[in-house]
């Protein structure tokens, strides 16, 4: 079923259609992932396919969905697609088998059985591809290690192999990794729980958005709490989403005292919206080219970002404005929120929409911006400009 | 001239402002407008209460809007105290400009205003939209050093470094770490081109050479549209084979204001009917290619 781009705006505007639209988008993504998986498996030898099916077919529907929605499967399929399926690295293809085997191993363990995988692996830890469950082996005995979860739904990932990677062009995973203390882990968990609770209070639909589209938050510590910054712009407190890792985002230094709850709400929702857009793009194709040689300047941050990122940015800043408008209405109920900070951030969210020109003129690629995208961008800009109508006229 | 023009500026060293004042144009520093701007509760955020006297200064005039940055201004400090991005300063100014006839330059922060685009975007626009030769460059992403094979003599620069072309730039802050930017070192003879509307003049920083003036007239015409400025200066290098390579546009006019005939040139330009940049260029129907400036 087609999912026109303006429907994303309906979700962000929390219209009555929002929940149904989210379900529709998730179903479309699920179907797309299944097709990609089948296509990738088709390039494997029959024996390998059998090995995959043995574990995958043993899972119930819920656990098969866990595999399909997982960050690990998503990034593996993206990598295979990037190589071209016929030329994909054998390691990537084998990884699909391993992903299913690990989910199966944990599923069996929870049902009181030790799978062949657990009996034969040399690994000391076995992670679910969703990141929310992990088995660890102590003295040859496997145990389910408690994982950090928000609302029993979203995994907070401090130190899995994925969370511990070094990525030189990542704003978060290029930072040197320090170990969280247990106290800091609990603090991070509390802050993110309060974050989701506040988003729920401001808008249950937008809280549902975060739960539906984010299943793993990778948290990296790169500075100690004692390191205080006079200029917050220089503090490493950012977050990022990477399209090759669906259903997740990364965040820096949530434990730090200068990472406020309002900032956590902004980061978490910002990246959740990126995940929604990535879901849409997986099914419908990219909004705009991701060329990096000539990058427009974001009217919000002044940073140079690819055209594709600018397209995302318009939706994200719009979504944040919509969320924080609702936060103002419910500010008496929000926990640990500085209402002044909420209003100052609204000024920032609005600022990019209030430039002299249509935002479509900020893009730097040959040819016209895709018609549907253009219409969506202009409608969001008009919506915010109308909201601030008084500010744009003489008092 | 003050019956048709007014100037607003943010940099006290802006060389054009001195010349404008010499020919009788009233020039206001942005800080002089601060008394009319107050912080307001959301969702108003900024309340402007321009007096009839101030509005009169802008009424149906063409504005030399030389607010290229709020850095080092009291206006900018005030926005920072309020926790507002500088973009809101331009919102406040535009509510005053709405009384004017037109502007000399596009408005907005660096990189958003068409008259202050970074170098790689300027080159993309002038080659893609204008068909002009531009330098070879590489703008990497992240911290990885790029592969510079294919460059004869690359120099590292900031994408914002419009005026420095001599050698390696010493980059501080994030630009020293992220997204390295390399350009082929300019070769040939530098030729500066200035335009005041359709009036085009050249200057030769390192000795004059014979050049086809009509090519520079066309260059200026296209630049005027792409960079949404009625006045500006352009750096080019003319190579041994005659190729005119566009290097940079700047609205500052710093290479020309000290020329003996500049004041007369500017006065003559200001006596013509200037179309200017339209104030309602927000309209989604606005033609970005024409930038609402009349093509001479």
mmCIF file of N, CA, C and O in Angstrom, chain B residues 217-291:
data_model
loop_
_atom_site.group_PDB
_atom_site.id
_atom_site.type_symbol
_atom_site.label_atom_id
_atom_site.label_comp_id
_atom_site.label_asym_id
_atom_site.label_seq_id
_atom_site.Cartn_x
_atom_site.Cartn_y
_atom_site.Cartn_z
ATOM 1 N N UNK B 217 31.306 40.620 -17.766
ATOM 2 C CA UNK B 217 29.962 41.190 -17.657
ATOM 3 C C UNK B 217 28.953 40.060 -17.459
ATOM 4 O O UNK B 217 28.066 40.129 -16.602
ATOM 5 N N UNK B 218 29.120 39.000 -18.203
ATOM 6 C CA UNK B 218 28.227 37.840 -18.079
ATOM 7 C C UNK B 218 28.424 37.164 -16.722
ATOM 8 O O UNK B 218 27.461 36.775 -16.053
ATOM 9 N N UNK B 219 29.680 37.043 -16.296
ATOM 10 C CA UNK B 219 29.993 36.446 -14.991
ATOM 11 C C UNK B 219 29.288 37.222 -13.880
ATOM 12 O O UNK B 219 28.652 36.645 -12.988
ATOM 13 N N UNK B 220 29.385 38.551 -13.963
ATOM 14 C CA UNK B 220 28.770 39.394 -12.938
ATOM 15 C C UNK B 220 27.247 39.273 -12.967
ATOM 16 O O UNK B 220 26.590 39.244 -11.923
ATOM 17 N N UNK B 221 26.691 39.195 -14.145
ATOM 18 C CA UNK B 221 25.241 39.087 -14.274
ATOM 19 C C UNK B 221 24.731 37.817 -13.605
ATOM 20 O O UNK B 221 23.756 37.821 -12.842
ATOM 21 N N UNK B 222 25.419 36.707 -13.872
ATOM 22 C CA UNK B 222 25.008 35.431 -13.276
ATOM 23 C C UNK B 222 25.233 35.448 -11.770
ATOM 24 O O UNK B 222 24.394 34.993 -10.977
ATOM 25 N N UNK B 223 26.380 35.994 -11.351
ATOM 26 C CA UNK B 223 26.690 36.031 -9.914
ATOM 27 C C UNK B 223 25.657 36.874 -9.162
ATOM 28 O O UNK B 223 25.242 36.538 -8.048
ATOM 29 N N UNK B 224 25.241 37.970 -9.782
ATOM 30 C CA UNK B 224 24.253 38.860 -9.159
ATOM 31 C C UNK B 224 22.980 38.095 -8.825
ATOM 32 O O UNK B 224 22.350 38.302 -7.778
ATOM 33 N N UNK B 225 22.601 37.182 -9.720
ATOM 34 C CA UNK B 225 21.405 36.373 -9.483
ATOM 35 C C UNK B 225 21.638 35.237 -8.501
ATOM 36 O O UNK B 225 20.862 35.044 -7.582
ATOM 37 N N UNK B 226 22.724 34.524 -8.716
ATOM 38 C CA UNK B 226 22.955 33.348 -7.876
ATOM 39 C C UNK B 226 23.183 33.755 -6.429
ATOM 40 O O UNK B 226 22.688 33.105 -5.505
ATOM 41 N N UNK B 227 23.913 34.870 -6.236
ATOM 42 C CA UNK B 227 24.259 35.278 -4.875
ATOM 43 C C UNK B 227 23.321 36.369 -4.343
ATOM 44 O O UNK B 227 23.557 36.952 -3.296
ATOM 45 N N UNK B 228 22.246 36.639 -5.096
ATOM 46 C CA UNK B 228 21.187 37.537 -4.626
ATOM 47 C C UNK B 228 21.735 38.820 -4.038
ATOM 48 O O UNK B 228 21.450 39.189 -2.892
ATOM 49 N N UNK B 229 22.573 39.498 -4.807
ATOM 50 C CA UNK B 229 23.160 40.763 -4.363
ATOM 51 C C UNK B 229 23.226 41.721 -5.536
ATOM 52 O O UNK B 229 23.701 41.353 -6.605
ATOM 53 N N UNK B 230 22.800 42.947 -5.295
ATOM 54 C CA UNK B 230 22.906 43.965 -6.331
ATOM 55 C C UNK B 230 24.336 44.451 -6.498
ATOM 56 O O UNK B 230 24.688 45.017 -7.526
ATOM 57 N N UNK B 231 25.163 44.275 -5.469
ATOM 58 C CA UNK B 231 26.573 44.655 -5.576
ATOM 59 C C UNK B 231 27.426 43.523 -5.026
ATOM 60 O O UNK B 231 26.976 42.745 -4.173
ATOM 61 N N UNK B 232 28.666 43.447 -5.540
ATOM 62 C CA UNK B 232 29.552 42.400 -5.022
ATOM 63 C C UNK B 232 30.877 42.407 -5.743
ATOM 64 O O UNK B 232 31.076 43.140 -6.717
ATOM 65 N N UNK B 233 31.782 41.593 -5.249
ATOM 66 C CA UNK B 233 33.085 41.452 -5.889
ATOM 67 C C UNK B 233 33.395 39.979 -6.059
ATOM 68 O O UNK B 233 32.976 39.141 -5.268
ATOM 69 N N UNK B 234 34.117 39.709 -7.144
ATOM 70 C CA UNK B 234 34.374 38.320 -7.532
ATOM 71 C C UNK B 234 35.866 38.156 -7.770
ATOM 72 O O UNK B 234 36.491 38.999 -8.435
ATOM 73 N N UNK B 235 36.426 37.082 -7.239
ATOM 74 C CA UNK B 235 37.820 36.738 -7.514
ATOM 75 C C UNK B 235 37.848 35.682 -8.609
ATOM 76 O O UNK B 235 37.162 34.661 -8.506
ATOM 77 N N UNK B 236 38.628 35.938 -9.638
ATOM 78 C CA UNK B 236 38.856 34.926 -10.677
ATOM 79 C C UNK B 236 40.353 34.827 -10.926
ATOM 80 O O UNK B 236 41.118 35.716 -10.542
ATOM 81 N N UNK B 237 40.750 33.723 -11.531
ATOM 82 C CA UNK B 237 42.110 33.595 -12.048
ATOM 83 C C UNK B 237 42.004 33.286 -13.537
ATOM 84 O O UNK B 237 41.221 32.401 -13.929
ATOM 85 N N UNK B 238 42.761 34.010 -14.326
ATOM 86 C CA UNK B 238 42.789 33.752 -15.766
ATOM 87 C C UNK B 238 44.025 32.920 -16.052
ATOM 88 O O UNK B 238 45.157 33.342 -15.767
ATOM 89 N N UNK B 239 43.788 31.722 -16.591
ATOM 90 C CA UNK B 239 44.885 30.779 -16.769
ATOM 91 C C UNK B 239 45.577 30.984 -18.116
ATOM 92 O O UNK B 239 45.085 31.729 -18.970
ATOM 93 N N UNK B 240 46.669 30.314 -18.270
ATOM 94 C CA UNK B 240 47.505 30.493 -19.460
ATOM 95 C C UNK B 240 46.751 30.294 -20.769
ATOM 96 O O UNK B 240 46.996 30.968 -21.764
ATOM 97 N N UNK B 241 45.779 29.361 -20.769
ATOM 98 C CA UNK B 241 45.027 29.073 -21.997
ATOM 99 C C UNK B 241 43.803 29.977 -22.139
ATOM 100 O O UNK B 241 42.968 29.751 -23.000
ATOM 101 N N UNK B 242 43.692 30.981 -21.268
ATOM 102 C CA UNK B 242 42.590 31.929 -21.372
ATOM 103 C C UNK B 242 41.369 31.570 -20.539
ATOM 104 O O UNK B 242 40.410 32.341 -20.471
ATOM 105 N N UNK B 243 41.376 30.397 -19.888
ATOM 106 C CA UNK B 243 40.225 30.006 -19.061
ATOM 107 C C UNK B 243 40.069 30.975 -17.894
ATOM 108 O O UNK B 243 41.036 31.276 -17.192
ATOM 109 N N UNK B 244 38.855 31.462 -17.725
ATOM 110 C CA UNK B 244 38.548 32.328 -16.580
ATOM 111 C C UNK B 244 37.905 31.438 -15.526
ATOM 112 O O UNK B 244 36.799 30.929 -15.722
ATOM 113 N N UNK B 245 38.603 31.234 -14.433
ATOM 114 C CA UNK B 245 38.129 30.317 -13.406
ATOM 115 C C UNK B 245 37.588 31.120 -12.214
ATOM 116 O O UNK B 245 38.289 31.926 -11.620
ATOM 117 N N UNK B 246 36.332 30.899 -11.911
ATOM 118 C CA UNK B 246 35.683 31.594 -10.795
ATOM 119 C C UNK B 246 36.189 31.012 -9.485
ATOM 120 O O UNK B 246 36.157 29.804 -9.289
ATOM 121 N N UNK B 247 36.591 31.889 -8.558
ATOM 122 C CA UNK B 247 37.084 31.416 -7.264
ATOM 123 C C UNK B 247 36.190 31.798 -6.090
ATOM 124 O O UNK B 247 35.991 31.002 -5.181
ATOM 125 N N UNK B 248 35.698 33.046 -6.079
ATOM 126 C CA UNK B 248 34.910 33.414 -4.901
ATOM 127 C C UNK B 248 34.104 34.670 -5.159
ATOM 128 O O UNK B 248 34.545 35.567 -5.878
ATOM 129 N N UNK B 249 32.928 34.704 -4.527
ATOM 130 C CA UNK B 249 32.110 35.912 -4.481
ATOM 131 C C UNK B 249 32.085 36.423 -3.047
ATOM 132 O O UNK B 249 32.021 35.633 -2.096
ATOM 133 N N UNK B 250 32.113 37.744 -2.915
ATOM 134 C CA UNK B 250 31.970 38.336 -1.593
ATOM 135 C C UNK B 250 31.168 39.621 -1.711
ATOM 136 O O UNK B 250 31.332 40.377 -2.665
ATOM 137 N N UNK B 251 30.284 39.886 -0.724
ATOM 138 C CA UNK B 251 29.533 41.139 -0.766
ATOM 139 C C UNK B 251 30.321 42.314 -0.152
ATOM 140 O O UNK B 251 29.834 43.436 -0.153
ATOM 141 N N UNK B 252 31.523 42.063 0.384
ATOM 142 C CA UNK B 252 32.162 43.102 1.193
ATOM 143 C C UNK B 252 32.661 44.299 0.393
ATOM 144 O O UNK B 252 32.672 45.416 0.892
ATOM 145 N N UNK B 253 33.092 44.106 -0.859
ATOM 146 C CA UNK B 253 33.612 45.187 -1.723
ATOM 147 C C UNK B 253 34.944 45.730 -1.228
ATOM 148 O O UNK B 253 35.375 46.811 -1.656
ATOM 149 N N UNK B 254 35.632 45.006 -0.364
ATOM 150 C CA UNK B 254 36.859 45.534 0.243
ATOM 151 C C UNK B 254 37.962 45.782 -0.777
ATOM 152 O O UNK B 254 38.848 46.608 -0.548
ATOM 153 N N UNK B 255 37.921 45.083 -1.925
ATOM 154 C CA UNK B 255 38.993 45.280 -2.922
ATOM 155 C C UNK B 255 38.764 46.509 -3.781
ATOM 156 O O UNK B 255 39.631 46.882 -4.561
ATOM 157 N N UNK B 256 37.587 47.134 -3.642
ATOM 158 C CA UNK B 256 37.266 48.220 -4.576
ATOM 159 C C UNK B 256 36.951 49.550 -3.906
ATOM 160 O O UNK B 256 37.034 50.598 -4.550
ATOM 161 N N UNK B 257 36.570 49.530 -2.642
ATOM 162 C CA UNK B 257 36.075 50.771 -2.015
ATOM 163 C C UNK B 257 37.128 51.863 -1.959
ATOM 164 O O UNK B 257 36.787 53.047 -1.925
ATOM 165 N N UNK B 258 38.400 51.473 -1.943
ATOM 166 C CA UNK B 258 39.454 52.492 -1.835
ATOM 167 C C UNK B 258 39.917 53.010 -3.190
ATOM 168 O O UNK B 258 40.807 53.853 -3.275
ATOM 169 N N UNK B 259 39.314 52.524 -4.254
ATOM 170 C CA UNK B 259 39.684 53.052 -5.571
ATOM 171 C C UNK B 259 39.166 54.487 -5.692
ATOM 172 O O UNK B 259 38.084 54.805 -5.192
ATOM 173 N N UNK B 260 39.929 55.333 -6.355
ATOM 174 C CA UNK B 260 39.606 56.775 -6.373
ATOM 175 C C UNK B 260 38.210 57.061 -6.932
ATOM 176 O O UNK B 260 37.554 57.997 -6.488
ATOM 177 N N UNK B 261 37.734 56.259 -7.877
ATOM 178 C CA UNK B 261 36.450 56.582 -8.499
ATOM 179 C C UNK B 261 35.288 55.797 -7.906
ATOM 180 O O UNK B 261 34.170 55.840 -8.423
ATOM 181 N N UNK B 262 35.544 55.082 -6.800
ATOM 182 C CA UNK B 262 34.480 54.211 -6.295
ATOM 183 C C UNK B 262 33.286 55.005 -5.814
ATOM 184 O O UNK B 262 32.131 54.653 -6.081
ATOM 185 N N UNK B 263 33.520 56.127 -5.126
ATOM 186 C CA UNK B 263 32.404 56.902 -4.595
ATOM 187 C C UNK B 263 31.513 57.405 -5.728
ATOM 188 O O UNK B 263 30.275 57.350 -5.637
ATOM 189 N N UNK B 264 32.134 57.843 -6.796
ATOM 190 C CA UNK B 264 31.364 58.326 -7.942
ATOM 191 C C UNK B 264 30.606 57.178 -8.605
ATOM 192 O O UNK B 264 29.442 57.314 -8.995
ATOM 193 N N UNK B 265 31.253 56.041 -8.692
ATOM 194 C CA UNK B 265 30.596 54.848 -9.270
ATOM 195 C C UNK B 265 29.360 54.488 -8.470
ATOM 196 O O UNK B 265 28.285 54.213 -9.008
ATOM 197 N N UNK B 266 29.533 54.478 -7.142
ATOM 198 C CA UNK B 266 28.433 54.087 -6.256
ATOM 199 C C UNK B 266 27.290 55.092 -6.360
ATOM 200 O O UNK B 266 26.112 54.722 -6.459
ATOM 201 N N UNK B 267 27.625 56.387 -6.370
ATOM 202 C CA UNK B 267 26.595 57.427 -6.498
ATOM 203 C C UNK B 267 25.832 57.262 -7.806
ATOM 204 O O UNK B 267 24.595 57.381 -7.856
ATOM 205 N N UNK B 268 26.565 57.011 -8.853
ATOM 206 C CA UNK B 268 25.947 56.854 -10.170
ATOM 207 C C UNK B 268 25.000 55.656 -10.166
ATOM 208 O O UNK B 268 23.872 55.721 -10.669
ATOM 209 N N UNK B 269 25.442 54.549 -9.566
ATOM 210 C CA UNK B 269 24.597 53.346 -9.452
ATOM 211 C C UNK B 269 23.333 53.661 -8.657
ATOM 212 O O UNK B 269 22.230 53.267 -9.029
ATOM 213 N N UNK B 270 23.478 54.417 -7.580
ATOM 214 C CA UNK B 270 22.342 54.688 -6.714
ATOM 215 C C UNK B 270 21.367 55.686 -7.331
ATOM 216 O O UNK B 270 20.248 55.839 -6.834
ATOM 217 N N UNK B 271 21.782 56.365 -8.379
ATOM 218 C CA UNK B 271 20.856 57.262 -9.085
ATOM 219 C C UNK B 271 20.011 56.494 -10.099
ATOM 220 O O UNK B 271 19.051 57.019 -10.636
ATOM 221 N N UNK B 272 20.364 55.213 -10.349
ATOM 222 C CA UNK B 272 19.551 54.411 -11.282
ATOM 223 C C UNK B 272 18.378 53.784 -10.538
ATOM 224 O O UNK B 272 18.298 53.864 -9.304
ATOM 225 N N UNK B 273 17.483 53.171 -11.282
ATOM 226 C CA UNK B 273 16.332 52.488 -10.677
ATOM 227 C C UNK B 273 16.771 51.075 -10.302
ATOM 228 O O UNK B 273 16.947 50.223 -11.159
ATOM 229 N N UNK B 274 16.948 50.825 -9.021
ATOM 230 C CA UNK B 274 17.467 49.528 -8.573
ATOM 231 C C UNK B 274 16.294 48.608 -8.230
ATOM 232 O O UNK B 274 15.427 48.968 -7.436
ATOM 233 N N UNK B 275 16.305 47.425 -8.825
ATOM 234 C CA UNK B 275 15.239 46.452 -8.544
ATOM 235 C C UNK B 275 15.406 45.889 -7.131
ATOM 236 O O UNK B 275 14.498 45.875 -6.329
ATOM 237 N N UNK B 276 16.570 45.393 -6.817
ATOM 238 C CA UNK B 276 16.890 44.872 -5.487
ATOM 239 C C UNK B 276 16.298 43.498 -5.223
ATOM 240 O O UNK B 276 15.558 42.935 -6.033
ATOM 241 N N UNK B 277 16.620 42.972 -4.069
ATOM 242 C CA UNK B 277 16.110 41.676 -3.636
ATOM 243 C C UNK B 277 14.740 41.897 -3.024
ATOM 244 O O UNK B 277 14.570 42.748 -2.153
ATOM 245 N N UNK B 278 13.759 41.119 -3.485
ATOM 246 C CA UNK B 278 12.398 41.297 -2.990
ATOM 247 C C UNK B 278 12.302 40.843 -1.548
ATOM 248 O O UNK B 278 12.950 39.884 -1.131
ATOM 249 N N UNK B 279 11.436 41.537 -0.806
ATOM 250 C CA UNK B 279 11.285 41.208 0.603
ATOM 251 C C UNK B 279 10.363 40.043 0.832
ATOM 252 O O UNK B 279 10.423 39.402 1.865
ATOM 253 N N UNK B 280 9.493 39.785 -0.150
ATOM 254 C CA UNK B 280 8.566 38.679 0.039
ATOM 255 C C UNK B 280 9.046 37.438 -0.680
ATOM 256 O O UNK B 280 8.258 36.664 -1.189
ATOM 257 N N UNK B 281 10.378 37.259 -0.756
ATOM 258 C CA UNK B 281 10.898 36.113 -1.502
ATOM 259 C C UNK B 281 10.665 34.800 -0.778
ATOM 260 O O UNK B 281 11.114 33.762 -1.201
ATOM 261 N N UNK B 282 9.922 34.864 0.339
ATOM 262 C CA UNK B 282 9.521 33.620 0.995
ATOM 263 C C UNK B 282 8.550 32.841 0.115
ATOM 264 O O UNK B 282 8.489 31.630 0.179
ATOM 265 N N UNK B 283 7.794 33.553 -0.718
ATOM 266 C CA UNK B 283 6.724 32.883 -1.445
ATOM 267 C C UNK B 283 7.220 31.618 -2.116
ATOM 268 O O UNK B 283 8.219 31.626 -2.815
ATOM 269 N N UNK B 284 6.517 30.495 -1.907
ATOM 270 C CA UNK B 284 6.937 29.247 -2.549
ATOM 271 C C UNK B 284 6.995 29.356 -4.060
ATOM 272 O O UNK B 284 7.664 28.585 -4.714
ATOM 273 N N UNK B 285 6.278 30.352 -4.603
ATOM 274 C CA UNK B 285 6.315 30.500 -6.053
ATOM 275 C C UNK B 285 7.511 31.311 -6.522
ATOM 276 O O UNK B 285 7.718 31.486 -7.707
ATOM 277 N N UNK B 286 8.298 31.843 -5.584
ATOM 278 C CA UNK B 286 9.451 32.669 -5.974
ATOM 279 C C UNK B 286 10.400 31.859 -6.826
ATOM 280 O O UNK B 286 10.754 30.744 -6.499
ATOM 281 N N UNK B 287 10.807 32.460 -7.905
ATOM 282 C CA UNK B 287 11.702 31.781 -8.833
ATOM 283 C C UNK B 287 13.123 31.902 -8.309
ATOM 284 O O UNK B 287 13.712 32.956 -8.329
ATOM 285 N N UNK B 288 13.686 30.802 -7.838
ATOM 286 C CA UNK B 288 15.000 30.909 -7.220
ATOM 287 C C UNK B 288 16.068 31.242 -8.232
ATOM 288 O O UNK B 288 17.081 31.813 -7.906
ATOM 289 N N UNK B 289 15.863 30.903 -9.480
ATOM 290 C CA UNK B 289 16.900 31.172 -10.467
ATOM 291 C C UNK B 289 16.998 32.671 -10.727
ATOM 292 O O UNK B 289 18.070 33.207 -10.936
ATOM 293 N N UNK B 290 15.876 33.364 -10.734
ATOM 294 C CA UNK B 290 15.958 34.792 -11.010
ATOM 295 C C UNK B 290 16.262 35.571 -9.747
ATOM 296 O O UNK B 290 16.722 36.688 -9.811
ATOM 297 N N UNK B 291 16.012 34.962 -8.589
ATOM 298 C CA UNK B 291 16.277 35.632 -7.308
ATOM 299 C C UNK B 291 15.554 36.965 -7.244
ATOM 300 O O UNK B 291 15.938 37.852 -6.520
#
